[in-house]
XYZ file of C-alpha atoms in Angstrom:
562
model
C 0.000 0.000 0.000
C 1.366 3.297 -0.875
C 1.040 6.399 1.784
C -2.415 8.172 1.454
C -2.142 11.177 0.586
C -6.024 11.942 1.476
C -9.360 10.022 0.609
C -10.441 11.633 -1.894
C -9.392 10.265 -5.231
C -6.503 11.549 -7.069
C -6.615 14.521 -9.623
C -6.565 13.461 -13.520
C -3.657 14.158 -14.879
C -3.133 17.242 -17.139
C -3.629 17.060 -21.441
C -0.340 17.273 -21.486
C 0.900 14.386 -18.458
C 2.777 11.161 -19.940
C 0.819 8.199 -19.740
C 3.404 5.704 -19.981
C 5.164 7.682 -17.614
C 2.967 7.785 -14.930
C 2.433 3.703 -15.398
C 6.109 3.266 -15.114
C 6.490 4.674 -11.817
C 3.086 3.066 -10.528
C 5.356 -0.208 -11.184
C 7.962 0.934 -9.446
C 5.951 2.715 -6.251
C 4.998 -1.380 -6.337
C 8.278 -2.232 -5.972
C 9.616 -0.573 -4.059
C 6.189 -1.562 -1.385
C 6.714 -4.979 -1.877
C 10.161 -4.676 -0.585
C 12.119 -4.261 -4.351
C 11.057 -7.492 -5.421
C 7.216 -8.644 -7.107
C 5.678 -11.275 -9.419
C 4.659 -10.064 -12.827
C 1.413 -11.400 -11.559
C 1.390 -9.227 -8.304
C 2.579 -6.296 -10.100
C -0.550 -6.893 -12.457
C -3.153 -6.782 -9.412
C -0.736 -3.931 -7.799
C -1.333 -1.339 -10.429
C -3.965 -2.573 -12.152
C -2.610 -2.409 -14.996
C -2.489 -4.486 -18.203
C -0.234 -7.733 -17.941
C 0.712 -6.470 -21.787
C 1.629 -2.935 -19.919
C 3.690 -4.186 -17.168
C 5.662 -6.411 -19.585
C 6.605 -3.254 -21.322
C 7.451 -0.803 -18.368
C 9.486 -3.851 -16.803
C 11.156 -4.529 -20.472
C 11.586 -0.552 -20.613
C 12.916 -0.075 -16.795
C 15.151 -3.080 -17.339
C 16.858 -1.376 -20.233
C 17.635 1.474 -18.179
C 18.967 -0.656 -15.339
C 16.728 0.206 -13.189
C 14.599 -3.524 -12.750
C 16.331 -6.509 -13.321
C 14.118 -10.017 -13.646
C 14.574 -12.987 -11.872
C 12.805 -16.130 -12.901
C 9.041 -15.041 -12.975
C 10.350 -11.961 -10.486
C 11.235 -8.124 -10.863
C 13.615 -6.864 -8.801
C 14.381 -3.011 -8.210
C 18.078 -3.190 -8.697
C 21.020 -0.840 -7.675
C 21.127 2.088 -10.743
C 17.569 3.149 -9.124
C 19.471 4.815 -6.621
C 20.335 7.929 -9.289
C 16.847 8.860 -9.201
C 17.163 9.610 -5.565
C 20.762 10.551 -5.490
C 19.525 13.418 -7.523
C 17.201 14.777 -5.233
C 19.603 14.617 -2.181
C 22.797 16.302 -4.729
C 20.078 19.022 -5.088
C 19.166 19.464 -1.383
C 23.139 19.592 -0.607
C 21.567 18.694 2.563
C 23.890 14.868 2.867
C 26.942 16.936 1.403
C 26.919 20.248 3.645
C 25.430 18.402 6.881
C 26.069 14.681 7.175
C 29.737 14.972 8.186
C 28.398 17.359 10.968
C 25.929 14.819 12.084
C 28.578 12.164 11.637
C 31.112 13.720 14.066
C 27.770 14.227 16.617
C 26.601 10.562 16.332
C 30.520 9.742 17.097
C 30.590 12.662 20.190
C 27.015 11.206 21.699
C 27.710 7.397 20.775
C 23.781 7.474 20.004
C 21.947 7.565 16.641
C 21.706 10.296 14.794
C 19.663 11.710 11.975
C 18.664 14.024 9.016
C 14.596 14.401 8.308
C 12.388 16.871 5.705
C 9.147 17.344 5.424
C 7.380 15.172 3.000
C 3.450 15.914 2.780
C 2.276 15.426 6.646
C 4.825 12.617 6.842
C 8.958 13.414 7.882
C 11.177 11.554 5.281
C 14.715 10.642 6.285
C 17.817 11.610 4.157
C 20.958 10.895 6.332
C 21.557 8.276 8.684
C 24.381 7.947 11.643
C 23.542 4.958 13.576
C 25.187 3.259 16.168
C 25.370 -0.433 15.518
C 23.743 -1.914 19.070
C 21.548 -4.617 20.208
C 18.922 -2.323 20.389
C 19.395 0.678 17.783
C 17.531 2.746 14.993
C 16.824 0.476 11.936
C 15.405 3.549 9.937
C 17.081 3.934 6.419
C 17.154 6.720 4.306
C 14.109 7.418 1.970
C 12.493 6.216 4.937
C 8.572 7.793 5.646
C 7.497 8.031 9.045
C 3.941 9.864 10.245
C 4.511 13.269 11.162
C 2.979 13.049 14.274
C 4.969 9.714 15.220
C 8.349 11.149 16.119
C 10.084 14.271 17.293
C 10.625 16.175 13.852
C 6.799 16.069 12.676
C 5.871 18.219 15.726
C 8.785 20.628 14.647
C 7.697 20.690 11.461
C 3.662 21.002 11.397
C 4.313 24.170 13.049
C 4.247 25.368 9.482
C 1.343 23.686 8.535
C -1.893 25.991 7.584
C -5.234 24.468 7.918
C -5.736 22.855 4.395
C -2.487 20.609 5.740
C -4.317 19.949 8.732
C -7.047 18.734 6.693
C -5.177 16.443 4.689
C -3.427 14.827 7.365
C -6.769 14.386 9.534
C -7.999 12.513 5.941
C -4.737 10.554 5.609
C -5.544 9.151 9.490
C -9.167 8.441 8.931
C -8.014 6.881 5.887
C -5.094 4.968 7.314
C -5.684 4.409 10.347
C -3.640 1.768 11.193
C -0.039 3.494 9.548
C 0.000 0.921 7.109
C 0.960 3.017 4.204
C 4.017 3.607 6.405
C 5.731 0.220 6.349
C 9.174 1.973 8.122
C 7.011 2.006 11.819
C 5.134 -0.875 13.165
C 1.164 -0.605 13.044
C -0.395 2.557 15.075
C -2.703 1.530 17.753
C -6.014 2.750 18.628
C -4.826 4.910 22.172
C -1.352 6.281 20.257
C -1.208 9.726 19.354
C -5.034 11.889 18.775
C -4.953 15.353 17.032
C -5.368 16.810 20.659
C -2.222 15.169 21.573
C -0.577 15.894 18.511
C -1.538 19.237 18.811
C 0.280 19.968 22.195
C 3.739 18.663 20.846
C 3.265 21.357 18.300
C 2.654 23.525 20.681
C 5.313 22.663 23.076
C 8.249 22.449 20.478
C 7.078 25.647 19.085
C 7.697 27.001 22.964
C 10.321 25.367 23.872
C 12.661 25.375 20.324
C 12.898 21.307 19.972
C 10.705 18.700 20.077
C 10.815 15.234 22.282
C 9.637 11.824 20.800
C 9.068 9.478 23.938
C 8.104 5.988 22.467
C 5.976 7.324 19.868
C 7.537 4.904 17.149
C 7.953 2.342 19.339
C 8.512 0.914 22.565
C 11.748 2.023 24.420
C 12.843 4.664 21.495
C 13.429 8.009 22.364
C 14.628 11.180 20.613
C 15.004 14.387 20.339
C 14.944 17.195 17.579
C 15.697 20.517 16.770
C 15.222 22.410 13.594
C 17.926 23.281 11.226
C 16.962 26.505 9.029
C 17.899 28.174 6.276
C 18.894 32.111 5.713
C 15.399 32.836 5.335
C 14.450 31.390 8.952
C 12.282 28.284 7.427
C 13.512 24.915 8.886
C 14.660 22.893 5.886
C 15.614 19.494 7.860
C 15.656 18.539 11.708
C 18.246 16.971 13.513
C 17.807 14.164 15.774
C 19.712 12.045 18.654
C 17.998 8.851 19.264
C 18.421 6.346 22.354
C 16.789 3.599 24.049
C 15.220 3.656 27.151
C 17.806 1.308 28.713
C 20.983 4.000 28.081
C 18.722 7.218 28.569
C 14.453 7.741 29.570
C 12.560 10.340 27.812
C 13.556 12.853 31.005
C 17.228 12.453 31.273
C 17.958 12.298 27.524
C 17.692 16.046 26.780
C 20.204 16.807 29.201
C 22.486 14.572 27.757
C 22.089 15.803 24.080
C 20.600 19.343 23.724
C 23.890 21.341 24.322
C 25.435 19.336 21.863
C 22.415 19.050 19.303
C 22.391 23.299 19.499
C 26.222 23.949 18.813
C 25.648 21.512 15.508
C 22.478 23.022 14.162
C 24.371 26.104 14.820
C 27.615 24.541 13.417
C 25.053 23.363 9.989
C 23.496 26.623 9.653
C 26.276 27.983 8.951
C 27.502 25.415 6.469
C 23.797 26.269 4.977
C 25.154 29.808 4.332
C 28.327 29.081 2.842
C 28.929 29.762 -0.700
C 27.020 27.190 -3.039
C 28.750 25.808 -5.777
C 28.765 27.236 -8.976
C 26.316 25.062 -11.473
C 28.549 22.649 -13.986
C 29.214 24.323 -17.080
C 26.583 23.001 -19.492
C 25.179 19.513 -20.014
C 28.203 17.508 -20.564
C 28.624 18.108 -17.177
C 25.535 18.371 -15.824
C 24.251 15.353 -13.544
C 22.067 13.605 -16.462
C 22.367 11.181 -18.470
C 24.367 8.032 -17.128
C 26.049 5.190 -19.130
C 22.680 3.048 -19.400
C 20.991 6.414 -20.452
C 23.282 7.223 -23.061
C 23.066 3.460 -24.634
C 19.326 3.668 -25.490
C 19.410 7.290 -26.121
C 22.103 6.668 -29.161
C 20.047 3.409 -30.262
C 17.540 3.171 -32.940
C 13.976 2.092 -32.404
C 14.856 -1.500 -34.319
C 17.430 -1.713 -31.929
C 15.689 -1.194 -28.602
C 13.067 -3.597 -29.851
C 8.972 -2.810 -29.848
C 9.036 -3.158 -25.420
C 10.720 -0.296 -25.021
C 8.644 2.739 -24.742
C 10.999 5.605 -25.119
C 8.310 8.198 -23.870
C 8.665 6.143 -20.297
C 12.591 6.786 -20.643
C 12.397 10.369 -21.258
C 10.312 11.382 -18.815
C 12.461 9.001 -16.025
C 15.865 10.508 -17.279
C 14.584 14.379 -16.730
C 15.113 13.539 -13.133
C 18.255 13.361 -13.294
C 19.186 16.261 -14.941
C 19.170 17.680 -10.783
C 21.917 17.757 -8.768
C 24.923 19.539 -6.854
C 24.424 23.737 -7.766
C 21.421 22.152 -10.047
C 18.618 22.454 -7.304
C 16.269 24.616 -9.286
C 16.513 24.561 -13.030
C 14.232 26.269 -15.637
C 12.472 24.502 -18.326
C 15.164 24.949 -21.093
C 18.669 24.070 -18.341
C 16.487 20.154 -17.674
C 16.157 20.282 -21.382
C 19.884 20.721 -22.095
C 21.066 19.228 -19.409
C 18.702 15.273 -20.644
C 19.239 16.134 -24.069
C 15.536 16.070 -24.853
C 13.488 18.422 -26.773
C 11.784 21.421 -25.246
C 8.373 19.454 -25.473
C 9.558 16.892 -24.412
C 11.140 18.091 -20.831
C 8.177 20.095 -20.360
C 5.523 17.267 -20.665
C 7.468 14.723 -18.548
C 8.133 18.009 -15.978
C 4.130 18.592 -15.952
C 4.029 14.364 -15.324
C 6.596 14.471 -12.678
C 4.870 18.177 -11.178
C 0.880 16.209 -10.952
C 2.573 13.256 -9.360
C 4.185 15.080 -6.658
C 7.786 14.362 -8.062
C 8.841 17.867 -9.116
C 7.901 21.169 -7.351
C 7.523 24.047 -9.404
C 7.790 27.917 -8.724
C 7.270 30.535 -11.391
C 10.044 29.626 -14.239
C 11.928 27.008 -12.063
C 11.728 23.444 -10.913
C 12.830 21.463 -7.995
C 12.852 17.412 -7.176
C 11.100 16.855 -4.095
C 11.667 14.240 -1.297
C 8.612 11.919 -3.026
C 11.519 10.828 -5.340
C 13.103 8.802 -2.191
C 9.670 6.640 -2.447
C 11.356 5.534 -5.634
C 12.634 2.206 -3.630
C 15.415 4.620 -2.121
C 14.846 3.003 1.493
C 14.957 -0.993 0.114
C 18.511 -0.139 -2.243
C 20.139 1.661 0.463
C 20.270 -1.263 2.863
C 21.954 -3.940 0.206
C 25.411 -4.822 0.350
C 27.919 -5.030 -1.447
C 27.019 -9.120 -1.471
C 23.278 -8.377 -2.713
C 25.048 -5.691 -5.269
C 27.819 -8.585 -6.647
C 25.604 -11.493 -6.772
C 23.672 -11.037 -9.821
C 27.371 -10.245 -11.900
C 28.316 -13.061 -10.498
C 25.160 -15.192 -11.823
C 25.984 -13.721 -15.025
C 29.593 -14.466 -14.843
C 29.281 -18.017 -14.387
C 26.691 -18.365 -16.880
C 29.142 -16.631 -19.355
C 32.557 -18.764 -18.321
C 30.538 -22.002 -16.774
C 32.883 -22.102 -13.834
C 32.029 -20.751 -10.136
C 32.422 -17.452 -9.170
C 33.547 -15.772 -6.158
C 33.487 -12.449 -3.992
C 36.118 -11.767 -1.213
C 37.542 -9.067 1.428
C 40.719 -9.160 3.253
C 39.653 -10.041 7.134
C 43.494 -9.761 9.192
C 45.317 -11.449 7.355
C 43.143 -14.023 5.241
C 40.546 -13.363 2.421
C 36.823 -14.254 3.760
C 34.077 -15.255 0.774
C 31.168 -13.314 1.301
C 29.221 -14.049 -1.906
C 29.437 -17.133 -4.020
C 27.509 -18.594 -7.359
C 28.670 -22.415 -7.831
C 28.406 -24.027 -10.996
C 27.262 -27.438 -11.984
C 30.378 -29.567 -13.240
C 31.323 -33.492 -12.286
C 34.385 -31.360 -11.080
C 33.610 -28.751 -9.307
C 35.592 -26.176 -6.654
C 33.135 -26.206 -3.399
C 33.423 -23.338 -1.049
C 31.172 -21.809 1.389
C 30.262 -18.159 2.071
C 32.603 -17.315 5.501
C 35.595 -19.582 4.151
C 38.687 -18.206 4.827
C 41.995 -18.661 2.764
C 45.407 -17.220 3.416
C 45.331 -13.993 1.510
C 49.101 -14.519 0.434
C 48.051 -17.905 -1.371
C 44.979 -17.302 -3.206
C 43.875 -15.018 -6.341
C 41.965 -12.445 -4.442
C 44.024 -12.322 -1.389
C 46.506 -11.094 -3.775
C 44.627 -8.086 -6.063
C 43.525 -7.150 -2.561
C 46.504 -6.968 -0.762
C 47.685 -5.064 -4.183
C 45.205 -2.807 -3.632
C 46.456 -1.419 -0.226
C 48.900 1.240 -0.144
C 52.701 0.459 -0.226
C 53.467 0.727 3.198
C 50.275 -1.499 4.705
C 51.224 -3.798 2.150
C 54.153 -4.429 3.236
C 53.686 -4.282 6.709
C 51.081 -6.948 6.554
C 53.606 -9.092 4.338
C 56.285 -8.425 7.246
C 54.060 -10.195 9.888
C 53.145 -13.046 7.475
C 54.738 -15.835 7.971
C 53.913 -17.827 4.540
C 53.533 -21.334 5.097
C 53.888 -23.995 1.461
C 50.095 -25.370 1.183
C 51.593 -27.578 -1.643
C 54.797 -27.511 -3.729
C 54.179 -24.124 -5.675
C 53.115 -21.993 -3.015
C 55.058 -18.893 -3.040
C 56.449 -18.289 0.404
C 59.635 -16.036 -0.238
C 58.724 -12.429 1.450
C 60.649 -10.634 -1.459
C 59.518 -12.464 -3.919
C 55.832 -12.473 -2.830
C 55.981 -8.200 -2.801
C 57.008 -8.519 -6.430
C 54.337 -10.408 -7.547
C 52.231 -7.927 -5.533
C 53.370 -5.371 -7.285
C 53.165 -6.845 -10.929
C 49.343 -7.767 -10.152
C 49.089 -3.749 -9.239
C 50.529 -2.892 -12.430
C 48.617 -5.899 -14.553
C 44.867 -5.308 -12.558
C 44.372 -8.689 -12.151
C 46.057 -12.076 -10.349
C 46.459 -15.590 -11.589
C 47.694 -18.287 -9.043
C 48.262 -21.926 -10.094
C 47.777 -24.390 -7.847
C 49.505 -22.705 -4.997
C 46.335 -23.113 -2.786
C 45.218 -26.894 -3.894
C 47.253 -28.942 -6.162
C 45.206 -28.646 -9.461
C 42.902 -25.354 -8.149
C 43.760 -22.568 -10.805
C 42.065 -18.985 -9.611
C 42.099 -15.999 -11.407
C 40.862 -12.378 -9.319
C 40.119 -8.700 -10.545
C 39.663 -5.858 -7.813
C 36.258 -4.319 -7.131
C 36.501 -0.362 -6.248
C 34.366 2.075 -4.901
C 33.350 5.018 -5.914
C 36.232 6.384 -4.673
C 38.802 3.772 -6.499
C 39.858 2.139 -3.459
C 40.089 -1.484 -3.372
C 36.885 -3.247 -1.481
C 36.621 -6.673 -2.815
C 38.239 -8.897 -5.311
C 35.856 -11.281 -7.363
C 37.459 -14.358 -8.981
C 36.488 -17.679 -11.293
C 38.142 -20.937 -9.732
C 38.713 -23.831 -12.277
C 40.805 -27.249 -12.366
C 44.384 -26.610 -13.935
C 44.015 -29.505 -15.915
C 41.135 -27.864 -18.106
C 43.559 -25.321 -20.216
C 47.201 -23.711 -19.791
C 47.059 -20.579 -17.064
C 47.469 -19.005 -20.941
C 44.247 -20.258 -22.108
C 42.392 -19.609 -18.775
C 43.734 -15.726 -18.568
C 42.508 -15.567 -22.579
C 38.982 -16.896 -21.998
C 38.529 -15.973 -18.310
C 40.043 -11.964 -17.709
C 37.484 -10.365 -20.119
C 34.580 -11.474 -18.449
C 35.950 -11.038 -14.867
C 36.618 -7.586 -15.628
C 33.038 -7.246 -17.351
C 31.664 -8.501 -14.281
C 33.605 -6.365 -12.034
C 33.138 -3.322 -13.925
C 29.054 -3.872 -13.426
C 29.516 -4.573 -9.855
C 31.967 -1.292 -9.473
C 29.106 1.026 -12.183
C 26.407 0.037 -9.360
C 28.160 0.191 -5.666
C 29.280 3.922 -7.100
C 25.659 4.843 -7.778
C 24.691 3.098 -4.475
C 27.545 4.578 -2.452
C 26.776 8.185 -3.184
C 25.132 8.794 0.018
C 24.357 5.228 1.876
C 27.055 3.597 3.446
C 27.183 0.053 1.883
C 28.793 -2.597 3.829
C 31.132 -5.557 2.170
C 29.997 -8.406 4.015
């Protein structure tokens, strides 16, 4: 169930409004609901659309890398993110204030968070959590009721009486908080409008707002505003605890002092110069790789499932972004590479369905775009990124496929897709290997900067696993160093007599070395020759997809490699 935005039944959409548009992102509001992954078949009762329709937005999505299918399945997959990456580049809010809640969350040891306004709900866009028994499990693009939590209070201040209406319909409507699937069910004595009511009141008073339990049993937080030069509070920063650190009366102490100097600290950052706007639209944040395929392809090439209308009107938000917050009709134009008509119907699409704000000449991306499965992509790792490369690695080489990170000293598998052979290399997800003897333990341990490297090699003390494991400390840094320079490792048979590996790196977004991913096979198949001929262009294919999605992912959610 999506949120309710009131009971009475949507507008129709403009003359001008995208059809195919507004079905595409119906699928993908279904989605992202069902947790990023739905039948064909549920997506068909979801929307309530054609079976004939869905097969075309999922063939069209899937093209732009934004669905990918599984079996009878569509799953939202990683290059999604962009959509919403967009709206938080434009907000600068992640850039110019996470690090500041960052260093608070480390000061306080407690959770701590970013939240705007989204309708009469509070939609979160930065998250510093403290990893604990009991801790906040919130993601970003998360929706939570305004009234359940300490930043709705802070922010309904605002609200005029046509916003008190709508939220009053939105609670008659839902009155359960199902269209909220962040917060568990509301029950019948939580918050009433009376109650709700006084914690407007009382943060308006006071300057900050308290949440004591309203989300759920034994969370508490706190909440001031941050605003902007004009005196409107764009976000709210929060400190969350649990009732078994700090109650509802001792945790203000504990936090308010510090919560002021950092809203004071990020309105300041909020003042700073912006950045100037890139220099026209090769620079501009808008088309990506996936984009750019389709957009240079003919209509016999894309085939008759894609609907390019869908595409266009998809791609125009992306043409936001850092010093791109509000842009007028002809910069989105440029910026996509669409035609003037074109930008303007999918901007009057995007502007009906609550996507894109407009104001006079100019428009802006709005929170709503985080509904876009934001929340659900945000929490993979970089296991759930790798293992559908890795599916289509093995499927392309018909040998198993492997992703691993350096734990101490050893490499540690944390994603794995076997294949089928009478001879076959069988390893489990956890396994650990010597790094020093093994494919990936060696592009990894490539991958670390000259004086780590060699400082882990110094306290290795290499032991022969069979008779052409290389032990020697010199000559193992020189082999370190030649898989640096070469971007890949092969190892023969110095782990298992007659085990052949062969490893690429995986980097993030900002080159560093994360993860290696290699293809194991029995030396007696080919020469190591043969195997680096037939087996490095599709590791580095594979790699390359895994590395093109944990960037997009990686922008603002931290994603973690096991």
């Amino acid at each position: 169930m999506t949120h309710p935005a009131a009971t009475a039944p949507p507008a129709p959409p403009p003359p001008e409004a995208v059809g195919p548009l507004i079905r595409s992102l119906s699928v993908l509001r279904e989605l992202a609901t069902g947790g990023g992954r739905r039948s064909v078949g549920d997506l068909v009762r979801g929307t309530g659309l054609a079976r004939s329709t869905v097969d075309r937005v999922l063939s069209t999505l899937a093209r732009l890398g934004y669905v990918r299918t599984e079996g009878r399945d569509a799953v939202l997959a990683p290059r999604l993110l962009e959509l919403g990456n967009a709206y938080l580049a434009a907000s600068e809010l992640p850039d110019r204030l996470g690090p500041l809640a960052d260093r608070l969350a480390d000061e306080l040891d407690e959770s701590v968070s970013l939240a705007v306004p989204d309708g009469d709900g509070v939609r979160f866009v930065h998250q510093a959590t403290r990893r604990r028994a009991m801790s906040l499990a919130f993601r970003i693009g998360d929706l939570l009721p305004a009234e359940r939590g300490a930043p709705g209070a802070l922010f309904a201040d605002g609200w005029d009486e046509a916003d008190w209406r709508r939220w009053r319909a939105r609670r008659a409507a839902d009155p359960t908080d199902m269209g909220f699937p962040a917060v568990p069910p509301r029950r019948a004595e939580d918050t009433s409008e009376a109650d709700f009511a006084a914690r407007v009141a009382a943060a308006r008073t006071a300057g900050w707002s308290l949440d004591d339990q309203l989300i759920e049993p034994g969370l508490v937080a706190v909440a001031l505003p941050v605003r902007d030069t004009a005196g409107r509070p764009v976000c709210a920063l929060s400190a969350v605890s649990h009732t078994s650190r700090l109650s509802a009366d001792t945790l203000p102490d504990a936090v308010l002092p510090r919560l002021r100097e950092t809203v004071s600290a990020m309105e300041d950052a909020l003042r700073a110069p912006q950045p100037c706007p890139p220099a026209g639209p090769a620079s501009a944040a808008a088309p990506g790789p996936s984009h750019a395929t389709w957009m240079r392809a003919s209509k016999q090439e894309l085939g008759p499932e894609f609907v390019e209308s869908m595409a266009r009107g998809l791609i125009t938000l992306t043409a936001f972004g850092t010093g791109r917050a509000a842009l007028p009709l002809t910069a989105v134009a440029e910026a996509t590479g669409l035609a003037r008509a074109t930008a303007r119907r999918a901007l009057i699409t995007l502007e009906h369905l609550g996507y894109i704000a407009a104001d006079g000449k100019f428009f802006r991306l709005t929170p709503k775009v985080l509904e876009l499965g934001f929340a659900h992509l945000s929490g993979l790792t970089l296991p759930d990124i790798a293992q559908p490369h890795l599916a289509s690695l093995v499927e392309r080489v018909h040998d198993s496929a492997s992703m691993a990170v350096l734990s101490d000293d050893d490499i540690q598998y944390v994603a794995r897709v076997p294949t089928v052979r009478i001879m076959s290399v069988n390893i489990t997800l956890g396994t650990r290997f010597p790094a020093y003897a093994t494919s990936m333990g060696r592009v990894l341990l490539a991958g670390l900067p000259p004086a780590e490297r060699s400082a882990r090699l110094a306290r290795t003390r290499p032991e022969p696993l069979t008779r052409h494991t290389v032990t020697d400390p010199e000559r193992l840094l020189a082999l370190l160093e030649e898989v640096r320079a070469a971007g890949y490792a092969l190892v023969d048979e110095e782990l298992e007599e007659g085990l052949r590996s062969l490893a690429v790196p995986v980097h993030d977004r900002t080159g560093r070395v994360v993860a290696a991913v290699n293809v194991s096979t029995h030396a007696a198949r080919c020469t190591p020759g043969e195997a680096r001929e037939a087996l490095l262009p599709a590791l580095r294919t594979a790699a390359a997809g895994i590395e093109a999605d944990l960037s997009v992912a990686g922008r603002y959610a931290r994603i973690p490699v096991r």
